PDB file of C-alpha atoms and ligand atoms in Angstrom:
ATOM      1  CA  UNK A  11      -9.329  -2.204  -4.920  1.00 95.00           C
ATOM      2  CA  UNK A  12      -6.703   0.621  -3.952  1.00 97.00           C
ATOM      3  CA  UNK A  13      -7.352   4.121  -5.140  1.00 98.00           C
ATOM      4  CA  UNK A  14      -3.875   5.694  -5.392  1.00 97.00           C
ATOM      5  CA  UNK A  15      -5.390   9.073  -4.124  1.00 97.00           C
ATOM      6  CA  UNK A  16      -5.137  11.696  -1.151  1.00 96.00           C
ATOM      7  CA  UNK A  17      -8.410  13.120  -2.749  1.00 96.00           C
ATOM      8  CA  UNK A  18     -11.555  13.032  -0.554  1.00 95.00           C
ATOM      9  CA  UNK A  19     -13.834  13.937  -3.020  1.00 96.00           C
ATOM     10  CA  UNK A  20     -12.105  10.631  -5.242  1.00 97.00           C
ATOM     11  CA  UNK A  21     -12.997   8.206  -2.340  1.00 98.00           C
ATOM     12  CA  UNK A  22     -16.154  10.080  -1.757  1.00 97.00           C
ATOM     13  CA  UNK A  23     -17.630   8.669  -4.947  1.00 97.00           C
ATOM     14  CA  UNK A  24     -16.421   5.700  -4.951  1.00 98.00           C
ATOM     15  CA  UNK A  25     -17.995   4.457  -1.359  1.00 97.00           C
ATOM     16  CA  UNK A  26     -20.873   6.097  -2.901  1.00 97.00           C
ATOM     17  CA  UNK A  27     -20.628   4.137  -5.844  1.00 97.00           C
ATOM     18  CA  UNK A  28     -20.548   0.650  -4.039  1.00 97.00           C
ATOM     19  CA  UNK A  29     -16.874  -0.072  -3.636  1.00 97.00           C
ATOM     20  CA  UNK A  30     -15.098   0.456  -0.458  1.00 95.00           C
ATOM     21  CA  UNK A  31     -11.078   0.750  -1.780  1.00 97.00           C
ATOM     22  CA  UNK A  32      -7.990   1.259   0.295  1.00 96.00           C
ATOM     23  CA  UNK A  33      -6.352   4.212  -0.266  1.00 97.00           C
ATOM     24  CA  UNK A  34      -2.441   4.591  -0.437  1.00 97.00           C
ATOM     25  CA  UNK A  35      -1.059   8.002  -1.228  1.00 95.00           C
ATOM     26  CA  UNK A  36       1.128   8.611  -4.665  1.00 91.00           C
ATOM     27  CA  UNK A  37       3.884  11.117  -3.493  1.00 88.00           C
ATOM     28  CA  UNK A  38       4.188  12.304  -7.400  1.00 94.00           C
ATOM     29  CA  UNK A  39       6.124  15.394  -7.962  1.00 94.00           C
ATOM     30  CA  UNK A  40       3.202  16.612 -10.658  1.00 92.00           C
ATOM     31  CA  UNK A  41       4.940  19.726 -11.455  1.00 92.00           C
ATOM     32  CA  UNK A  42       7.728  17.567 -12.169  1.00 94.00           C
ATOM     33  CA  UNK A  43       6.111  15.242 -14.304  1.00 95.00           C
ATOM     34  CA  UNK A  44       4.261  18.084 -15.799  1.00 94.00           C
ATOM     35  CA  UNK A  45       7.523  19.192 -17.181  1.00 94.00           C
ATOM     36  CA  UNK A  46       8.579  16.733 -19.242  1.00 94.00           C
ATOM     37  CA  UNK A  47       5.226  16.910 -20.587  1.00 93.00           C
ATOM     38  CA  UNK A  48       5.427  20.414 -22.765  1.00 91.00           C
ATOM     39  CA  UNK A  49       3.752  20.694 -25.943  1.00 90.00           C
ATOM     40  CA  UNK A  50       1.276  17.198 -24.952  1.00 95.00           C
ATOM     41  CA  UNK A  51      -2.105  17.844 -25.936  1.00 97.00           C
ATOM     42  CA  UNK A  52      -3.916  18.101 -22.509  1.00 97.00           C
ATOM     43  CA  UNK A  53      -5.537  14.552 -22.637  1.00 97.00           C
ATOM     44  CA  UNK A  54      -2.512  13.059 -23.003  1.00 97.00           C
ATOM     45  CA  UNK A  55      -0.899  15.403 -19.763  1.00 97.00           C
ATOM     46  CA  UNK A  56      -3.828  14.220 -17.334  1.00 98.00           C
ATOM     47  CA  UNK A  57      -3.769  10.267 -18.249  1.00 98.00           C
ATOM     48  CA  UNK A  58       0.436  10.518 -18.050  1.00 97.00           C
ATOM     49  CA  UNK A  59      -0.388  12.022 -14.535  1.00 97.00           C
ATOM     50  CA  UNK A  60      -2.399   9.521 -13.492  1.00 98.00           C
ATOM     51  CA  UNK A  61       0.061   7.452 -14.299  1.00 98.00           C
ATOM     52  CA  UNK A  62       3.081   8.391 -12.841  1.00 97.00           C
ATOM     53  CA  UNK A  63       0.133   8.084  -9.663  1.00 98.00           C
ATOM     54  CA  UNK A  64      -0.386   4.464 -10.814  1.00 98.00           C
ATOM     55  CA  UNK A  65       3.833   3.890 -10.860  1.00 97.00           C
ATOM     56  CA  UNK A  66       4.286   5.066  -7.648  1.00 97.00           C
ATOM     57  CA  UNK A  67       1.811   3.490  -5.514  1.00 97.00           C
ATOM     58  CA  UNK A  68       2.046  -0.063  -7.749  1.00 96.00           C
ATOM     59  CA  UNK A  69       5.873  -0.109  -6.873  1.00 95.00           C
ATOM     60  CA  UNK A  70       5.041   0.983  -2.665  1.00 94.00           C
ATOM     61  CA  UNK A  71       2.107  -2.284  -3.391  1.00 95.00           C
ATOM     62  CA  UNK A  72       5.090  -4.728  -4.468  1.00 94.00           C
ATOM     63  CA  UNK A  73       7.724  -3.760  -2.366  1.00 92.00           C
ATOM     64  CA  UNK A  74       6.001  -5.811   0.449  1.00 86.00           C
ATOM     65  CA  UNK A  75       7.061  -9.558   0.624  1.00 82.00           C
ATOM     66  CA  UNK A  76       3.926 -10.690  -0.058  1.00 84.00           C
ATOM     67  CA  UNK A  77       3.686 -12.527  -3.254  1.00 82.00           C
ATOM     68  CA  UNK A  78      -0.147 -13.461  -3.568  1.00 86.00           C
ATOM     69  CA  UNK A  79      -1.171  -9.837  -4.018  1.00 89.00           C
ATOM     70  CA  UNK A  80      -4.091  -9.655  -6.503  1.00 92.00           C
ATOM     71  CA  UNK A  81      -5.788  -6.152  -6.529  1.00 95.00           C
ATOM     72  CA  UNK A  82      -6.742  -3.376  -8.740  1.00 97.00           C
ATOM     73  CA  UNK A  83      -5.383   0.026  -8.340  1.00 98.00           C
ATOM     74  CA  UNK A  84      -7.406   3.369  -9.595  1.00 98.00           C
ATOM     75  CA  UNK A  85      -5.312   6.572  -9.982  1.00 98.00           C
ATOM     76  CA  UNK A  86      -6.837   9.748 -11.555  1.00 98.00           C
ATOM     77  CA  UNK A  87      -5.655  13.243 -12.580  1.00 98.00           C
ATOM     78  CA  UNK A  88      -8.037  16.246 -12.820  1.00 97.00           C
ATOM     79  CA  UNK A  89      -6.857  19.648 -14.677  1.00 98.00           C
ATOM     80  CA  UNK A  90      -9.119  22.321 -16.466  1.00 98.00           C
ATOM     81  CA  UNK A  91      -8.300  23.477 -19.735  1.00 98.00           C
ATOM     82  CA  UNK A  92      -9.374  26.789 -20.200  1.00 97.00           C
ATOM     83  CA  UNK A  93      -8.616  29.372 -23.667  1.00 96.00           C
ATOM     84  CA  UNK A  94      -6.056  26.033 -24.525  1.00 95.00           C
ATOM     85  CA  UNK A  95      -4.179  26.495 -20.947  1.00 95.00           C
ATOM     86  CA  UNK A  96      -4.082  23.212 -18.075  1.00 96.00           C
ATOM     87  CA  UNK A  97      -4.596  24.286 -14.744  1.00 95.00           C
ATOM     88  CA  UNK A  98      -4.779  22.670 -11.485  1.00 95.00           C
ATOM     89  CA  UNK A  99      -5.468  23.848  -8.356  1.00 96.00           C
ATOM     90  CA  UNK A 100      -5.357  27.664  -7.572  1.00 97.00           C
ATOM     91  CA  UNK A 101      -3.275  27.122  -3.999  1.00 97.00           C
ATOM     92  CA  UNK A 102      -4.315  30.761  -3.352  1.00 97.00           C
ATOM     93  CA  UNK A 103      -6.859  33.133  -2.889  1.00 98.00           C
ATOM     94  CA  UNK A 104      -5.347  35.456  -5.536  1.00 97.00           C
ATOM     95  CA  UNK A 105      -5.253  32.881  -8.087  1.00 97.00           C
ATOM     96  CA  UNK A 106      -8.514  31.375  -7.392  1.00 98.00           C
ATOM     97  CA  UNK A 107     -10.478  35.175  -7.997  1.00 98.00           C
ATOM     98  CA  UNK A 108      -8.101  35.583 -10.993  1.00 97.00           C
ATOM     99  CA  UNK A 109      -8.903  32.063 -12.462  1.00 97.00           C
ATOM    100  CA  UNK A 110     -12.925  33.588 -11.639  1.00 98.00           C
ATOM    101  CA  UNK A 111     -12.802  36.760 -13.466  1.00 98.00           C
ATOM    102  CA  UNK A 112     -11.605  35.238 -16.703  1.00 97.00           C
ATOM    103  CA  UNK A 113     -14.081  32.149 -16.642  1.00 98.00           C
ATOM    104  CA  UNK A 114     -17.188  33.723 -15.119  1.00 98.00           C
ATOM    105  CA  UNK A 115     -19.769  33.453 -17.883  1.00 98.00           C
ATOM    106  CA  UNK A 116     -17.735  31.354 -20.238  1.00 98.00           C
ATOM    107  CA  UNK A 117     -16.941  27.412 -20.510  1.00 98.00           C
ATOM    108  CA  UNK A 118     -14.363  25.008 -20.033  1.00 98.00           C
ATOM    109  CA  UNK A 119     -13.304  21.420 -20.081  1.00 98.00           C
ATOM    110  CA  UNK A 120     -12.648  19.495 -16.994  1.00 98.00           C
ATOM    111  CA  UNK A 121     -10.306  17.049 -17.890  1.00 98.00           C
ATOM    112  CA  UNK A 122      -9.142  13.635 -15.679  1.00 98.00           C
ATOM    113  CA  UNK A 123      -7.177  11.142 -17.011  1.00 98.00           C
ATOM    114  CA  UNK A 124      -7.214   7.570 -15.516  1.00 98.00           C
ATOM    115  CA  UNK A 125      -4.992   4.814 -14.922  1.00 98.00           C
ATOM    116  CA  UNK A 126      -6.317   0.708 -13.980  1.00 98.00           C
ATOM    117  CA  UNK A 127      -3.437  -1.151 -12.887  1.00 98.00           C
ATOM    118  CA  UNK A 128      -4.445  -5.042 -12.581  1.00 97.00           C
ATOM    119  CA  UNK A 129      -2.067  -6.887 -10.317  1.00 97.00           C
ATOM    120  CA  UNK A 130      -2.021 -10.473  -9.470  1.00 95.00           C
ATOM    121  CA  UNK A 131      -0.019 -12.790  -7.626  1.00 92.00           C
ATOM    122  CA  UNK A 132       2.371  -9.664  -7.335  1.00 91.00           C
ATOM    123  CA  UNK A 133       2.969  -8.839 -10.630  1.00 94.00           C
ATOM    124  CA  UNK A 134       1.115  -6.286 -13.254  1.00 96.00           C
ATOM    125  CA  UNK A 135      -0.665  -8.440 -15.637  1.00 97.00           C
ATOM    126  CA  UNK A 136      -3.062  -5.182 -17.005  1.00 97.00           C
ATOM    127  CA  UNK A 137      -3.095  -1.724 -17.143  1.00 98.00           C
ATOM    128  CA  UNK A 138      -5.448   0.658 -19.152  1.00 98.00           C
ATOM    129  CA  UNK A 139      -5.882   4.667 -19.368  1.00 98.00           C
ATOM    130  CA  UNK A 140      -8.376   6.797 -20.844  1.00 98.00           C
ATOM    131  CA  UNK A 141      -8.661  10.813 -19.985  1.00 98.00           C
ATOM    132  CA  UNK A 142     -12.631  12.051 -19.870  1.00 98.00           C
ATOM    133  CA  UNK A 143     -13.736  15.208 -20.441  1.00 97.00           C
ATOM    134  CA  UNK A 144     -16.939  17.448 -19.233  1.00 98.00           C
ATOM    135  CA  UNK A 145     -17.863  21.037 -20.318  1.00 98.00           C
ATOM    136  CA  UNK A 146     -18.408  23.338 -17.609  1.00 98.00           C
ATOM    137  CA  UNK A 147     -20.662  26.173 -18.061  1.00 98.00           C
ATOM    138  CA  UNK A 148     -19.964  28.775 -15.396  1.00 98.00           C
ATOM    139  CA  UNK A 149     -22.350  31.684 -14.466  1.00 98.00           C
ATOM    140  CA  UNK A 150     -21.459  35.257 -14.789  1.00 98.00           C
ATOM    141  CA  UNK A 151     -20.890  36.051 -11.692  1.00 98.00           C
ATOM    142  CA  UNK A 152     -20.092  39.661 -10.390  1.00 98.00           C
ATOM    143  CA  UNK A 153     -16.749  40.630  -8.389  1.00 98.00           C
ATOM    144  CA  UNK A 154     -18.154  40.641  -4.848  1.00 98.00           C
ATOM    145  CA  UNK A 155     -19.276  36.936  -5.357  1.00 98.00           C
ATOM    146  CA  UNK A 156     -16.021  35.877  -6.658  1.00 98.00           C
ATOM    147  CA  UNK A 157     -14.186  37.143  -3.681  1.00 98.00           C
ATOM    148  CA  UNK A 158     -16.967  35.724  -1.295  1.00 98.00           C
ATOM    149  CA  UNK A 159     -16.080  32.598  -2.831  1.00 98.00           C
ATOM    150  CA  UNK A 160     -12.356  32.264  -2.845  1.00 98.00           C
ATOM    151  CA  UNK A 161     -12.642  33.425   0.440  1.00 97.00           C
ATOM    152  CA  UNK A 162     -14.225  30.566   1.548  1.00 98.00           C
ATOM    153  CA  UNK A 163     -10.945  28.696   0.508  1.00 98.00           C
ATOM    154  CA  UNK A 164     -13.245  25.623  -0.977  1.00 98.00           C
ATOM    155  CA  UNK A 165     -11.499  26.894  -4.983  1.00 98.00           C
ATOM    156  CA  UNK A 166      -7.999  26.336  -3.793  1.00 97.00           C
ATOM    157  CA  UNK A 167      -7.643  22.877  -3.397  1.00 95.00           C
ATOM    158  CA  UNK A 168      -9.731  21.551  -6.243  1.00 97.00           C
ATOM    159  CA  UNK A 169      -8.765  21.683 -10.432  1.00 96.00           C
ATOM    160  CA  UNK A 170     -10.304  24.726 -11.895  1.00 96.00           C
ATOM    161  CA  UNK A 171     -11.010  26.584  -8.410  1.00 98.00           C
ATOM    162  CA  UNK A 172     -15.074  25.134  -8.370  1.00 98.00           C
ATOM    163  CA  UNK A 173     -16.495  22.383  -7.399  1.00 97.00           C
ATOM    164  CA  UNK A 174     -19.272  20.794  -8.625  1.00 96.00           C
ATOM    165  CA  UNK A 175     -21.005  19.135  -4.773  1.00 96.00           C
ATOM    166  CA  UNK A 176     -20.080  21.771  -2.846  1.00 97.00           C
ATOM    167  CA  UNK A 177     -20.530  25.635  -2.597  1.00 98.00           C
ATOM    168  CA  UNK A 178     -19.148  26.180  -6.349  1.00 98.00           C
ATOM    169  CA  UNK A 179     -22.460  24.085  -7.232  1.00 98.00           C
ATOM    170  CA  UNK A 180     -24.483  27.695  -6.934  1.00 98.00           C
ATOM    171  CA  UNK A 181     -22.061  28.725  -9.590  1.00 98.00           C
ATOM    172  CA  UNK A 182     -22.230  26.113 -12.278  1.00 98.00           C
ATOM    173  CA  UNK A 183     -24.952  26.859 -14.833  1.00 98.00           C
ATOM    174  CA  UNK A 184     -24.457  23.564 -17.299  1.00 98.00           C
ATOM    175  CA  UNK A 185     -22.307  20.239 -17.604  1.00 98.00           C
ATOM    176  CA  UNK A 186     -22.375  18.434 -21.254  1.00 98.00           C
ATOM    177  CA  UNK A 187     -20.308  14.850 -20.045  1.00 96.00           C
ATOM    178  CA  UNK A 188     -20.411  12.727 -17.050  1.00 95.00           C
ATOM    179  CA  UNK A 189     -20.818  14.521 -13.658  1.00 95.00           C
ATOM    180  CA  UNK A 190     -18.419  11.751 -11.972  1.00 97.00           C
ATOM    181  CA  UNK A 191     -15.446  12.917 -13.560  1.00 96.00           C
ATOM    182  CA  UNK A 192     -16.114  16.286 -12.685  1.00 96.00           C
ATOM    183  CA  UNK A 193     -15.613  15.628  -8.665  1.00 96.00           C
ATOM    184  CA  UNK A 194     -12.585  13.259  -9.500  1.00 95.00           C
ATOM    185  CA  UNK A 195     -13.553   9.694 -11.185  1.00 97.00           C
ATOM    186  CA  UNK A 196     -15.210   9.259 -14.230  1.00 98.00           C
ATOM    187  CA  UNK A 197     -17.543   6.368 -13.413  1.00 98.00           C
ATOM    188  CA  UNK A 198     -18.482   5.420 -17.037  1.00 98.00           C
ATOM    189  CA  UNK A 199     -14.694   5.678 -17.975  1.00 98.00           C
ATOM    190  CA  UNK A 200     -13.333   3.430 -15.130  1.00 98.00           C
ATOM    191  CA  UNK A 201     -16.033   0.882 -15.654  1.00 98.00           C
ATOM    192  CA  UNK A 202     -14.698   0.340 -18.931  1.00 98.00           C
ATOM    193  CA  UNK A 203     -11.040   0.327 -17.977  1.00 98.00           C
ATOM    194  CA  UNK A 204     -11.906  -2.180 -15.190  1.00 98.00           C
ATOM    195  CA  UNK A 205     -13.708  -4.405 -18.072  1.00 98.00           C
ATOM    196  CA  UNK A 206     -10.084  -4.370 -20.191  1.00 98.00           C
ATOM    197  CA  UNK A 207      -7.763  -5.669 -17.753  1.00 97.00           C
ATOM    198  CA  UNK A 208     -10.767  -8.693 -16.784  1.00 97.00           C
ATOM    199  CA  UNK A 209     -12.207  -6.821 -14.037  1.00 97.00           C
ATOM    200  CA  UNK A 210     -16.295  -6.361 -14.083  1.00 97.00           C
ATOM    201  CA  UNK A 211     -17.076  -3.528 -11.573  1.00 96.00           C
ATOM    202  CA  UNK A 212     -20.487  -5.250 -10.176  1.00 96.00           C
ATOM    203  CA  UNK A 213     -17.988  -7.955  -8.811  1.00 95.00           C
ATOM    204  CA  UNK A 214     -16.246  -4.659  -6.779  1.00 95.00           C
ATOM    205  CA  UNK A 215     -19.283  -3.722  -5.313  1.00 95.00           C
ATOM    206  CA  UNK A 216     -19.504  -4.559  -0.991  1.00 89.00           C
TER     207      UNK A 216
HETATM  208  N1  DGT B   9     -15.520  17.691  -4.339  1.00 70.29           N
HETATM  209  C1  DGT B   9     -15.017  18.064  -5.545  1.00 70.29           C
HETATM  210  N2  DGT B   9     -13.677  18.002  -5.740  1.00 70.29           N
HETATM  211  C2  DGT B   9     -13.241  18.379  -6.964  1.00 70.29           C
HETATM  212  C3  DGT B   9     -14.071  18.855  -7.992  1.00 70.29           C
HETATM  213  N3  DGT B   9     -13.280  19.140  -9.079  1.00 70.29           N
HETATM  214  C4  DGT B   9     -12.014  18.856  -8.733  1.00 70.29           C
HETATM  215  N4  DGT B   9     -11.999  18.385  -7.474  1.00 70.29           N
HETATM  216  C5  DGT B   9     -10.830  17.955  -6.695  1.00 70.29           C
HETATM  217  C6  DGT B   9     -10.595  16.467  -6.892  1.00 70.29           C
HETATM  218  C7  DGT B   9      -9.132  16.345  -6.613  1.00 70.29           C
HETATM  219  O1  DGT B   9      -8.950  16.177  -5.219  1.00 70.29           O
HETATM  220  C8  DGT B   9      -8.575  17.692  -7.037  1.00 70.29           C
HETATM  221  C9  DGT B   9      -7.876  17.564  -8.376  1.00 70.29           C
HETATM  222  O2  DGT B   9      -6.509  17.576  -8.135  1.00 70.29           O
HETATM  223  P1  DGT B   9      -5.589  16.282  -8.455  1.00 70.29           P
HETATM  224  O3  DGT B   9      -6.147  15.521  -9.614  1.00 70.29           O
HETATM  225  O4  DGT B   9      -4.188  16.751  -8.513  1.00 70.29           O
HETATM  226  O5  DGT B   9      -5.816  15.330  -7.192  1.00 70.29           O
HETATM  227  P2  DGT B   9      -5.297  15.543  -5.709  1.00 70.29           P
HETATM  228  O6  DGT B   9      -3.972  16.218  -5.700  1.00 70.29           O
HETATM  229  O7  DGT B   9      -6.388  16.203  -4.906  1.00 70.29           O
HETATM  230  O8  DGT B   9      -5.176  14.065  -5.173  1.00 70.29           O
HETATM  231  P3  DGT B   9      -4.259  12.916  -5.792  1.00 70.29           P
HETATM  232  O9  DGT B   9      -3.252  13.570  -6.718  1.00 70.29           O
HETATM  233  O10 DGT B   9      -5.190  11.987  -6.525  1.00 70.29           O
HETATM  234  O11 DGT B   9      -3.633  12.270  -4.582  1.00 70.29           O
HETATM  235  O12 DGT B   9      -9.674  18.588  -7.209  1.00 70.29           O
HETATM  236  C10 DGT B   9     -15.482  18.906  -7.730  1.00 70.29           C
HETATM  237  O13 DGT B   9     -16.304  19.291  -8.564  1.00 70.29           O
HETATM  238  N5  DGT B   9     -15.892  18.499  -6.502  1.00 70.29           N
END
C-alpha cells in the first residue's frame, strides 16, 4: 500500500493498525484546488481533496517504467466545519487562539474525505471515495489556556487547531463518530473503500 501523505499522524495509525505503507508525498496546491471548489457542500470539498492527493501521487506511481505495478494508494483530506465554514490548519498562533475563542464550549464536525486508488499491472483498474465525519465536543476553556495552548504550536499544523492524541486531548470533552478519522484516516471508512475496488484489509496486514 502507498499512503499519498506527508502526515505523521496518517502513517501513525496506520502502522498501528497493522499495515506498514510507503509513503510518497502529493505536492497538491489545496488552496488551489479549494478554489474551484466554491459553493461544494463540505463533504464533497474534503473527498475532491483527497483526490486531487490520489491524482498526483498515482501519476508520480506510473511515470516509472515499470509496468507490473499492482498497489493500493490511500489519500485523505481533513478540514473542520465549524458555524457552516471549512477550515484547515491555523498556520499561526493568532489564528489558532482565534479559531479557540469561538469553539471553546461548542461543537464541530471533523470532516476527511478519502480516496482508494487500485492499480494493477500499471494501470487504475478501481478507485472509491467516501468523506467521514465526527462531532467534536470542545471544553470551555478560559483565555489563559487557549494561549498556553497555541503556544505550544501543536494547533497549527493540524485541521481545526486540536488534536485528538496529543496535548489538545485535555481539551476534548466528547466525540459522536469514529476516533480514526479524527487523527487523519477513518479506519471503518477505508476498510470499506478497500473492499470496493477487491481489496480485503486483513490481506494488508504485516
Ligand atoms: N495527531 C493528530 N493529527 C491531527 C488531528 N486532527 C488533524 N490532524 C492532522 C492530520 C493531518 O496531518 C492534518 C490535516 O491536514 P491535511 O488533511 O491537509 O493533511 P496534511 O497537509 O497534514 O498532509 P497531506 O495533505 O495528507 O500530505 O491535521 C488529531 O486529532 N491528531
Amino acid at each position: 500500500m502507498v499512503l499519498g501523505s506527508a502526515s505523521p499522524a496518517r502513517l501513525r495509525v496506520l502502522r498501528a493498525a497493522g499495515l506498514d505503507p510507503r509513503v510518497i508525498v502529493s505536492d497538491v496546491d489545496e488552496d488551489a484546488v479549494l478554489d474551484t471548489l466554491h459553493g461544494a457542500p463540505p463533504a464533497e470539498v474534503v473527498v475532491a481533496l483527497a483526490g486531487a492527493k490520489a491524482d498526483a501521487v498515482v501519476a508520480t506511481i506510473l511515470a516509472s517504467d515499470d509496468h507490473a505495478i499492482d498497489t493500493v494508494v490511500l489519500t485523505c483530506d481533513s478540514m473542520l466545519l465549524f458555524d457552516g465554514e471549512l477550515s484547515g490548519k491555523p498556520h499561526t498562533v493568532d489564528v489558532a487562539r482565534a479559531q479557540w475563542r469561538r469553539m471553546r464550549g461548542r461543537s464541530a464536525e471533523l470532516l476527511t474525505g478519502h480516496r482508494v486508488s487500485r492499480i494493477r499491472d500499471s494501470r487504475v483498474v478501481g478507485t472509491a471515495q467516501a468523506s467521514a465525519a465526527t462531532t467534536i465536543r470542545f471544553a470551555d476553556i478560559d483565555d489563559a489556556t487557549v494561549d498556553a495552548y497555541a503556544a505550544t504550536g501543536e494547533p497549527l499544523a493540524v485541521a481545526g487547531a486540536f488534536t485528538l492524541d496529543g496535548l489538545g486531548g485535555w481539551f476534548v470533552e466528547a466525540i459522536d463518530g469514529d476516533p480514526s478519522s479524527v487523527i487523519g484516516i477513518g479506519l471503518p471508512t477505508v476498510r470499506l473503500l478497500l473492499a470496493d475496488v477487491g481489496v480485503d484489509v486483513t490481506s494488508l496486514w504485516r
